[in-house]
Amino acid sequence: MSGSMASHMADNVVRVCAQADIAPETVKAFEVGDNRLAVYNIGGTFYVTDDECTHAAASLAEGMLEGDVIECCVHFGAFDVKTGEVKAPPCAVPLRTYKVVLQGGDVYVDLDKNAAGESA
Ligand code: FES
């Protein structure tokens, strides 16, 4: 939570990209402050996770998106994009997800919340 913001803006919501930047069934990485985030368009619904694989320093946006699952291009570990759950080894640590907010044709994320809306 950002203490310097007005109290009614408790959420740490930042703009990531335009919805039009991500074609359906694709993923792209964006730098947002100190974070590098992967934005996915799955059937017209947007999801955001950390871009870095939890196994080693690889960009998931360079991997293969198959339905709801992103496969890392380095050792072929995989994660469920919607929940961050590990789907294939050698990954063992779940992927961080972010709560997505769509507004005015843009994709925003709440950096303090995961995809389920829980504090993270
Ligand atoms: Fe992603 Fe190893 S770096 S599976």
Tab-separated table of C-alpha atoms and ligand atoms in Angstrom:
chain	number	residue	atom	x	y	z
A	1	MET	CA	0.000	0.000	0.000
A	2	SER	CA	1.286	3.477	-0.845
A	3	GLY	CA	1.165	5.682	2.230
A	4	SER	CA	1.725	8.888	0.298
A	5	MET	CA	-1.397	8.494	-1.839
A	6	ALA	CA	-4.725	10.001	-0.868
A	7	SER	CA	-6.614	7.616	1.388
A	8	HIS	CA	-9.325	6.937	-1.170
A	9	MET	CA	-6.627	5.640	-3.547
A	10	ALA	CA	-5.535	2.794	-1.321
A	11	ASP	CA	-4.918	0.447	-4.217
A	12	ASN	CA	-1.513	0.452	-5.883
A	13	VAL	CA	-2.943	0.477	-9.417
A	14	VAL	CA	-0.636	1.217	-12.367
A	15	ARG	CA	-1.117	1.241	-16.145
A	16	VAL	CA	0.722	-1.520	-18.015
A	17	CYS	CA	-0.296	-1.225	-21.694
A	18	ALA	CA	-3.199	-0.795	-24.100
A	19	GLN	CA	-5.543	-3.764	-24.519
A	20	ALA	CA	-4.902	-3.473	-28.266
A	21	ASP	CA	-1.181	-4.161	-27.656
A	22	ILE	CA	-1.911	-7.826	-26.935
A	23	ALA	CA	-3.490	-9.887	-29.720
A	24	PRO	CA	-5.741	-12.759	-28.623
A	25	GLU	CA	-3.852	-15.892	-27.484
A	26	THR	CA	-0.563	-14.014	-27.140
A	27	VAL	CA	1.630	-12.684	-24.328
A	28	LYS	CA	3.947	-9.668	-24.127
A	29	ALA	CA	6.286	-8.288	-21.456
A	30	PHE	CA	6.267	-4.701	-20.164
A	31	GLU	CA	8.445	-2.800	-17.696
A	32	VAL	CA	6.343	-1.142	-15.015
A	33	GLY	CA	8.499	0.670	-12.475
A	34	ASP	CA	10.751	-1.987	-10.932
A	35	ASN	CA	8.553	-4.811	-12.197
A	36	ARG	CA	8.697	-6.695	-15.467
A	37	LEU	CA	5.225	-8.043	-16.096
A	38	ALA	CA	3.797	-10.484	-18.647
A	39	VAL	CA	0.360	-9.573	-20.023
A	40	TYR	CA	-1.736	-12.351	-21.589
A	41	ASN	CA	-4.855	-12.114	-23.729
A	42	ILE	CA	-6.701	-15.431	-23.444
A	43	GLY	CA	-9.963	-15.438	-25.365
A	44	GLY	CA	-10.333	-11.675	-24.862
A	45	THR	CA	-9.698	-11.827	-21.099
A	46	PHE	CA	-6.497	-10.228	-19.817
A	47	TYR	CA	-4.197	-11.740	-17.188
A	48	VAL	CA	-0.954	-10.408	-15.723
A	49	THR	CA	1.887	-12.291	-14.011
A	50	ASP	CA	5.541	-11.663	-13.287
A	51	ASP	CA	7.477	-12.129	-16.513
A	52	GLU	CA	10.413	-13.911	-14.900
A	53	CYS	CA	10.152	-17.667	-14.557
A	54	THR	CA	10.419	-18.788	-10.917
A	55	HIS	CA	12.937	-21.475	-11.909
A	56	ALA	CA	15.680	-19.229	-13.299
A	57	ALA	CA	16.089	-15.904	-15.095
A	58	ALA	CA	13.954	-16.452	-18.193
A	59	SER	CA	11.237	-14.294	-19.737
A	60	LEU	CA	7.927	-16.144	-19.822
A	61	ALA	CA	6.703	-13.789	-22.555
A	62	GLU	CA	9.212	-15.556	-24.805
A	63	GLY	CA	7.633	-18.912	-23.992
A	64	MET	CA	4.675	-20.728	-25.543
A	65	LEU	CA	1.132	-19.867	-24.518
A	66	GLU	CA	-1.113	-22.927	-24.866
A	67	GLY	CA	-4.629	-22.166	-23.642
A	68	ASP	CA	-4.302	-21.088	-19.981
A	69	VAL	CA	-0.750	-22.412	-19.627
A	70	ILE	CA	2.528	-20.606	-20.294
A	71	GLU	CA	5.503	-22.845	-20.998
A	72	CYS	CA	8.966	-21.449	-20.287
A	73	CYS	CA	11.271	-21.586	-23.301
A	74	VAL	CA	14.390	-22.428	-21.264
A	75	HIS	CA	13.675	-25.731	-19.427
A	76	PHE	CA	10.004	-26.140	-20.424
A	77	GLY	CA	8.553	-25.671	-16.962
A	78	ALA	CA	4.991	-24.320	-17.070
A	79	PHE	CA	2.437	-22.311	-15.075
A	80	ASP	CA	-1.309	-21.746	-15.085
A	81	VAL	CA	-1.583	-18.094	-16.146
A	82	LYS	CA	-4.839	-17.544	-14.209
A	83	THR	CA	-3.652	-18.846	-10.831
A	84	GLY	CA	0.160	-18.972	-11.049
A	85	GLU	CA	0.043	-22.677	-10.171
A	86	VAL	CA	2.995	-24.781	-11.352
A	87	LYS	CA	1.948	-27.078	-14.200
A	88	ALA	CA	5.263	-28.676	-15.151
A	89	PRO	CA	8.700	-29.220	-13.586
A	90	PRO	CA	11.416	-28.111	-13.101
A	91	CYS	CA	9.388	-25.132	-11.797
A	92	ALA	CA	8.405	-25.597	-8.156
A	93	VAL	CA	7.566	-22.092	-6.925
A	94	PRO	CA	4.204	-20.658	-8.083
A	95	LEU	CA	4.213	-17.634	-10.365
A	96	ARG	CA	3.063	-14.284	-8.925
A	97	THR	CA	-0.214	-13.106	-10.468
A	98	TYR	CA	-1.724	-9.608	-10.380
A	99	LYS	CA	-5.258	-8.293	-10.175
A	100	VAL	CA	-6.160	-6.811	-13.572
A	101	VAL	CA	-8.284	-3.687	-13.981
A	102	LEU	CA	-9.476	-2.721	-17.482
A	103	GLN	CA	-10.265	0.925	-18.064
A	104	GLY	CA	-10.496	3.172	-21.125
A	105	GLY	CA	-9.008	0.519	-23.432
A	106	ASP	CA	-5.967	0.061	-21.191
A	107	VAL	CA	-4.741	-2.710	-18.912
A	108	TYR	CA	-3.928	-1.730	-15.313
A	109	VAL	CA	-2.754	-3.937	-12.470
A	110	ASP	CA	-3.028	-3.643	-8.728
A	111	LEU	CA	0.531	-4.387	-7.625
A	112	ASP	CA	-0.678	-5.186	-4.083
A	113	LYS	CA	-3.172	-7.865	-5.078
A	114	ASN	CA	-3.024	-11.222	-6.835
A	115	ALA	CA	-5.398	-12.381	-9.567
A	116	ALA	CA	-7.854	-13.624	-6.942
A	117	GLY	CA	-7.940	-10.127	-5.414
A	118	GLU	CA	-6.068	-11.183	-2.267
A	119	SER	CA	-3.308	-9.030	-0.764
A	120	ALA	CA	0.003	-10.243	-2.084
B	1	FES	FE1	11.944	-21.437	-16.776
B	1	FES	FE2	13.948	-23.124	-16.137
B	1	FES	S1	14.045	-20.982	-16.434
B	1	FES	S2	11.875	-23.600	-16.579
